mmCIF file of C-alpha atoms in Angstrom:
data_model
loop_
_atom_site.group_PDB
_atom_site.id
_atom_site.type_symbol
_atom_site.label_atom_id
_atom_site.label_comp_id
_atom_site.label_asym_id
_atom_site.label_seq_id
_atom_site.Cartn_x
_atom_site.Cartn_y
_atom_site.Cartn_z
ATOM 1 C CA MET A 1 106.180 161.550 178.125
ATOM 2 C CA SER A 2 103.554 163.527 176.327
ATOM 3 C CA MET A 3 100.149 163.987 177.770
ATOM 4 C CA LEU A 4 98.734 162.366 174.607
ATOM 5 C CA THR A 5 100.615 159.142 175.208
ATOM 6 C CA PRO A 6 98.190 156.478 176.466
ATOM 7 C CA PRO A 7 98.946 155.010 179.836
ATOM 8 C CA GLY A 8 101.436 152.147 179.714
ATOM 9 C CA MET A 9 102.794 153.122 176.274
ATOM 10 C CA GLY A 10 105.753 155.160 177.461
ATOM 11 C CA GLY A 11 109.388 154.264 177.103
ATOM 12 C CA LYS A 12 111.837 153.946 174.231
ATOM 13 C CA LYS A 13 110.435 150.735 172.883
ATOM 14 C CA ASN A 14 107.143 152.439 172.105
ATOM 15 C CA ARG A 15 108.607 155.612 170.758
ATOM 16 C CA VAL A 16 107.928 156.440 167.075
ATOM 17 C CA THR A 17 111.143 157.257 165.265
ATOM 18 C CA GLY A 18 112.035 158.205 161.688
ATOM 19 C CA ASP A 19 110.516 160.645 159.273
ATOM 20 C CA ARG A 20 108.092 158.265 157.392
ATOM 21 C CA TYR A 21 104.691 157.255 158.570
ATOM 22 C CA PRO A 22 102.216 154.757 157.095
ATOM 23 C CA ARG A 23 99.511 156.289 154.973
ATOM 24 C CA MET A 24 95.986 155.016 155.170
ATOM 25 C CA ARG A 25 94.290 155.045 151.748
ATOM 26 C CA PRO A 26 91.364 153.124 150.254
ATOM 27 C CA PRO A 27 92.284 149.993 148.143
ATOM 28 C CA ARG A 28 92.805 150.582 144.429
ATOM 29 C CA ARG A 29 90.042 149.266 142.167
ATOM 30 C CA ARG A 30 91.598 150.189 138.829
ATOM 31 C CA ARG A 31 92.717 146.632 138.004
ATOM 32 C CA ARG A 32 89.297 145.192 138.712
ATOM 33 C CA THR A 33 87.695 147.794 136.456
ATOM 34 C CA VAL A 34 90.082 146.976 133.589
ATOM 35 C CA ALA A 35 89.421 143.234 133.938
ATOM 36 C CA VAL A 36 85.662 143.748 133.830
ATOM 37 C CA ALA A 37 85.994 145.937 130.723
ATOM 38 C CA LEU A 38 88.118 143.349 128.883
ATOM 39 C CA SER A 39 85.687 140.541 129.733
ATOM 40 C CA THR A 40 82.790 142.598 128.422
ATOM 41 C CA LEU A 41 84.606 143.286 125.137
ATOM 42 C CA ALA A 42 85.412 139.582 124.698
ATOM 43 C CA VAL A 43 81.779 138.555 125.191
ATOM 44 C CA LEU A 44 80.585 141.201 122.726
ATOM 45 C CA GLY A 45 83.149 140.000 120.174
ATOM 46 C CA LEU A 46 81.966 136.383 120.415
ATOM 47 C CA VAL A 47 78.335 137.393 120.059
ATOM 48 C CA GLY A 48 79.139 139.507 117.011
ATOM 49 C CA THR A 49 81.126 136.723 115.352
ATOM 50 C CA GLY A 50 78.333 134.196 115.863
ATOM 51 C CA THR A 51 75.769 136.576 114.440
ATOM 52 C CA LEU A 52 77.923 137.203 111.363
ATOM 53 C CA GLN A 53 78.301 133.475 110.727
ATOM 54 C CA LEU A 54 74.544 132.930 110.901
ATOM 55 C CA ILE A 55 73.977 135.769 108.444
ATOM 56 C CA ARG A 56 76.449 134.216 105.983
ATOM 57 C CA VAL A 57 74.808 130.772 106.200
ATOM 58 C CA PHE A 58 71.311 132.065 105.569
ATOM 59 C CA SER A 59 72.543 134.355 102.798
ATOM 60 C CA ALA A 60 74.247 131.443 100.998
ATOM 61 C CA ASP A 61 71.043 129.375 101.139
ATOM 62 C CA ALA A 62 68.968 132.284 99.830
ATOM 63 C CA GLU A 63 71.327 132.893 96.882
ATOM 64 C CA GLY A 64 71.059 129.323 95.524
ATOM 65 C CA ASP A 65 69.971 129.419 91.867
ATOM 66 C CA GLY A 66 68.838 125.812 91.618
ATOM 67 C CA THR A 67 71.667 124.676 89.339
ATOM 68 C CA ARG A 68 73.782 123.355 92.196
ATOM 69 C CA PRO A 69 72.756 121.547 95.368
ATOM 70 C CA ALA A 70 72.594 123.768 98.462
ATOM 71 C CA ALA A 71 74.978 123.294 101.383
ATOM 72 C CA SER A 72 72.548 120.932 103.079
ATOM 73 C CA GLY A 73 74.106 117.660 101.925
ATOM 74 C CA VAL A 74 71.494 117.006 99.179
ATOM 75 C CA ARG A 75 73.117 115.182 96.275
ATOM 76 C CA GLU A 76 72.500 116.091 92.669
ATOM 77 C CA CYS A 77 70.141 113.819 90.753
ATOM 78 C CA ALA A 78 71.699 111.678 88.067
ATOM 79 C CA THR A 79 69.158 112.918 85.512
ATOM 80 C CA ASP A 80 70.200 116.548 86.100
ATOM 81 C CA ARG A 81 73.853 116.028 85.220
ATOM 82 C CA PRO A 82 75.214 116.594 81.712
ATOM 83 C CA GLY A 83 75.465 113.356 79.778
ATOM 84 C CA ALA A 84 73.049 111.519 82.055
ATOM 85 C CA GLY A 85 71.970 108.217 80.588
ATOM 86 C CA GLU A 86 75.085 107.835 78.432
ATOM 87 C CA GLU A 87 77.117 104.676 78.906
ATOM 88 C CA THR A 88 80.696 104.979 80.109
ATOM 89 C CA GLU A 89 83.266 103.623 77.695
ATOM 90 C CA GLY A 90 85.601 101.092 79.215
ATOM 91 C CA ALA A 91 88.680 102.271 77.340
ATOM 92 C CA SER A 92 88.380 105.909 78.432
ATOM 93 C CA GLY A 93 87.221 105.717 82.043
ATOM 94 C CA PRO A 94 86.343 103.504 84.996
ATOM 95 C CA LEU A 95 83.682 100.881 84.405
ATOM 96 C CA ALA A 96 80.552 100.633 86.510
ATOM 97 C CA GLU A 97 80.284 96.907 85.750
ATOM 98 C CA LEU A 98 83.027 94.401 84.970
ATOM 99 C CA PRO A 99 82.518 91.091 83.167
ATOM 100 C CA GLU A 100 82.381 87.872 85.143
ATOM 101 C CA PRO A 101 85.509 85.672 84.887
ATOM 102 C CA LYS A 102 83.507 82.815 83.330
ATOM 103 C CA THR A 103 82.704 85.036 80.329
ATOM 104 C CA ILE A 104 86.404 85.736 79.641
ATOM 105 C CA THR A 105 88.536 83.308 77.686
ATOM 106 C CA VAL A 106 92.203 83.437 78.707
ATOM 107 C CA ASN A 107 94.919 82.092 76.410
ATOM 108 C CA VAL A 108 98.071 81.385 78.412
ATOM 109 C CA TYR A 109 101.508 81.519 76.768
ATOM 110 C CA ASN A 110 104.851 80.802 78.433
ATOM 111 C CA ALA A 111 107.630 83.199 77.369
ATOM 112 C CA THR A 112 110.138 81.795 79.892
ATOM 113 C CA ALA A 113 112.403 78.768 79.973
ATOM 114 C CA ARG A 114 110.510 77.235 82.918
ATOM 115 C CA THR A 115 108.744 74.115 81.743
ATOM 116 C CA GLY A 116 105.078 73.604 82.579
ATOM 117 C CA LEU A 117 104.530 77.164 83.806
ATOM 118 C CA ALA A 118 101.773 77.875 81.271
ATOM 119 C CA GLN A 119 99.702 74.870 82.335
ATOM 120 C CA GLN A 120 100.142 75.603 86.038
ATOM 121 C CA THR A 121 99.004 79.207 85.542
ATOM 122 C CA ALA A 122 96.074 78.119 83.383
ATOM 123 C CA ASP A 123 94.910 75.695 86.083
ATOM 124 C CA ALA A 124 95.121 78.448 88.717
ATOM 125 C CA LEU A 125 93.073 80.819 86.541
ATOM 126 C CA ALA A 126 90.508 78.091 85.903
ATOM 127 C CA GLU A 127 90.062 77.699 89.666
ATOM 128 C CA ARG A 128 89.184 81.399 89.811
ATOM 129 C CA GLY A 129 86.399 80.921 87.280
ATOM 130 C CA PHE A 130 88.078 81.925 84.015
ATOM 131 C CA THR A 131 87.527 79.989 80.819
ATOM 132 C CA ILE A 132 90.832 78.653 79.528
ATOM 133 C CA GLY A 133 91.549 78.656 75.809
ATOM 134 C CA THR A 134 94.984 77.966 74.348
ATOM 135 C CA VAL A 135 97.864 76.850 76.600
ATOM 136 C CA ASP A 136 101.179 76.885 74.762
ATOM 137 C CA ASN A 137 104.671 78.351 74.549
ATOM 138 C CA ALA A 138 104.937 81.968 73.481
ATOM 139 C CA PRO A 139 105.693 82.719 69.825
ATOM 140 C CA GLU A 140 109.261 83.396 68.788
ATOM 141 C CA GLU A 141 108.830 87.170 68.758
ATOM 142 C CA LEU A 142 107.895 87.106 72.478
ATOM 143 C CA ASP A 143 109.876 84.126 73.773
ATOM 144 C CA GLY A 144 112.371 85.340 76.391
ATOM 145 C CA LYS A 145 111.573 88.986 75.670
ATOM 146 C CA VAL A 146 108.990 89.767 78.344
ATOM 147 C CA ALA A 147 110.751 91.077 81.454
ATOM 148 C CA ALA A 148 107.586 91.931 83.398
ATOM 149 C CA PRO A 149 105.651 89.297 85.368
ATOM 150 C CA GLY A 150 103.157 89.147 82.541
ATOM 151 C CA LEU A 151 101.972 90.793 79.341
ATOM 152 C CA LEU A 152 98.249 91.084 78.633
ATOM 153 C CA MET A 153 97.058 91.394 75.057
ATOM 154 C CA GLY A 154 93.571 91.633 73.648
ATOM 155 C CA ALA A 155 91.377 93.010 70.933
ATOM 156 C CA ALA A 156 89.250 96.145 71.226
ATOM 157 C CA ASP A 157 86.292 94.284 72.734
ATOM 158 C CA ALA A 158 88.515 92.967 75.543
ATOM 159 C CA GLN A 159 89.600 96.520 76.375
ATOM 160 C CA GLU A 160 86.175 98.123 76.146
ATOM 161 C CA SER A 161 84.395 95.431 78.160
ATOM 162 C CA GLY A 162 86.963 95.510 80.955
ATOM 163 C CA ALA A 163 88.128 91.930 80.402
ATOM 164 C CA LEU A 164 91.760 93.044 80.302
ATOM 165 C CA ALA A 165 91.338 94.809 83.641
ATOM 166 C CA VAL A 166 89.737 91.744 85.251
ATOM 167 C CA VAL A 167 92.594 89.484 84.153
ATOM 168 C CA GLY A 168 95.165 92.130 85.098
ATOM 169 C CA ALA A 169 93.798 92.171 88.651
ATOM 170 C CA GLN A 170 94.975 88.565 89.020
ATOM 171 C CA LEU A 171 98.660 89.462 88.566
ATOM 172 C CA ALA A 172 100.344 92.455 90.199
ATOM 173 C CA GLY A 173 102.774 94.205 87.865
ATOM 174 C CA ALA A 174 101.291 92.816 84.657
ATOM 175 C CA GLU A 175 101.672 95.098 81.638
ATOM 176 C CA GLN A 176 99.170 95.685 78.870
ATOM 177 C CA ALA A 177 100.207 95.774 75.238
ATOM 178 C CA GLU A 178 99.535 99.066 73.485
ATOM 179 C CA GLY A 179 96.877 99.204 70.814
ATOM 180 C CA ASP A 180 94.850 96.344 69.401
ATOM 181 C CA ALA A 181 97.266 93.408 69.726
ATOM 182 C CA ALA A 182 96.832 89.707 70.252
ATOM 183 C CA ALA A 183 99.054 86.655 70.434
ATOM 184 C CA PRO A 184 98.724 83.876 67.845
ATOM 185 C CA THR A 185 95.421 82.042 67.866
ATOM 186 C CA ALA A 186 94.974 78.404 68.767
ATOM 187 C CA PRO A 187 96.892 75.869 66.664
ATOM 188 C CA GLU A 188 95.077 74.221 63.812
ATOM 189 C CA GLY A 189 92.905 71.332 64.837
ATOM 190 C CA GLU A 190 92.298 72.707 68.353
ATOM 191 C CA GLU A 191 88.674 73.658 68.847
ATOM 192 C CA GLN A 192 87.303 76.089 71.394
ATOM 193 C CA ASP A 193 83.908 76.148 72.996
ATOM 194 C CA GLU A 194 81.545 78.265 70.865
ATOM 195 C CA GLU A 195 80.158 80.149 73.889
ATOM 196 C CA ALA A 196 83.671 80.945 75.107
ATOM 197 C CA ALA A 197 84.798 82.056 71.657
ATOM 198 C CA ALA A 198 81.874 84.485 71.501
ATOM 199 C CA GLY A 199 83.074 86.377 74.595
ATOM 200 C CA PRO A 200 86.164 88.590 75.001
ATOM 201 C CA GLN A 201 89.528 86.860 74.826
ATOM 202 C CA VAL A 202 92.690 87.877 76.639
ATOM 203 C CA ASP A 203 96.175 86.570 75.885
ATOM 204 C CA PHE A 204 98.213 86.102 79.051
ATOM 205 C CA VAL A 205 101.929 85.938 78.231
ATOM 206 C CA ILE A 206 104.015 84.847 81.233
ATOM 207 C CA GLY A 207 107.215 86.871 81.561
ATOM 208 C CA GLU A 208 110.542 86.422 83.317
ATOM 209 C CA GLY A 209 109.370 88.338 86.393
ATOM 210 C CA PHE A 210 106.505 85.942 87.073
ATOM 211 C CA LYS A 211 106.448 84.150 90.412
ATOM 212 C CA ASN A 212 102.832 83.550 91.334
ATOM 213 C CA LEU A 213 99.408 84.964 90.681
ATOM 214 C CA SER A 214 98.170 87.507 93.197
ATOM 215 C CA ALA A 215 96.454 86.037 96.231
ATOM 216 C CA PRO A 216 92.669 85.753 95.733
ATOM 217 C CA GLN A 217 91.983 88.379 98.407
ATOM 218 C CA ASP A 218 94.441 90.800 96.765
ATOM 219 C CA ALA A 219 92.820 90.237 93.367
ATOM 220 C CA ALA A 220 89.388 90.903 94.896
ATOM 221 C CA ARG A 221 90.635 94.194 96.378
ATOM 222 C CA ALA A 222 92.065 95.209 92.991
ATOM 223 C CA LEU A 223 88.690 94.601 91.352
ATOM 224 C CA GLU A 224 86.976 96.683 94.028
ATOM 225 C CA GLU A 225 89.357 99.552 93.297
ATOM 226 C CA LEU A 226 88.369 99.346 89.630
ATOM 227 C CA ARG A 227 84.698 99.620 90.531
ATOM 228 C CA LYS A 228 85.093 102.292 93.229
ATOM 229 C CA PRO A 229 85.376 105.424 91.008
ATOM 230 C CA ALA A 230 82.137 104.558 89.217
ATOM 231 C CA GLU A 231 80.342 103.847 92.489
ATOM 232 C CA GLU A 232 81.426 107.204 93.993
ATOM 233 C CA GLU A 233 79.995 109.121 91.021
ATOM 234 C CA THR A 234 76.624 107.332 91.165
ATOM 235 C CA ALA A 235 73.874 109.789 92.160
ATOM 236 C CA PRO A 236 70.407 108.908 93.453
ATOM 237 C CA ASP A 237 67.478 108.750 91.063
ATOM 238 C CA CYS A 238 64.829 111.470 91.389
#
């Protein structure tokens, strides 16, 4: 036993063997330094990005030339738009206002072999506020030749005023005749109300695909869709 061996530490069980010994060194701090550096770079990047965004926003506001509304949500005045004050034509675009059903005279013609269908449809349209004109069988040139649920026909005033669209909203799948077309007028000896005759008239020809008119709530939704484009383009007055 060496003289350097502490008392009580002798013997084989306390003898140091082998050629490797533990080395005492201070803990490594390289990883902590790298983590701190990365965190600092991330924070600087976020600050720089936010500053750049603010510069872009203020620059866009400063570059406004007055011809377009700035990015603040302010809507353009109706008087500043080209064509302001001009009325929208019903035949070429959506209508801001549609005629009331009571101002539209509907002539109902049955182009099917089902008896009494014209009168039943006329009564249903009358309940919805329409003025009913002629109720008769379809002329020979249309009888049995309309495959759609219905065919709507009217003069230019019916198209421009939106009367055709109002009647079309009452029947899903109804087709409109091309051009200025109308079914035969009322038979001789049958008189129409003068006020009704003065308004737009629409000829409603019932086709083979007809089952029922659209439900009132569905017809109301269809009319709202016709008004919606015009309402979305309405700008506030200045």
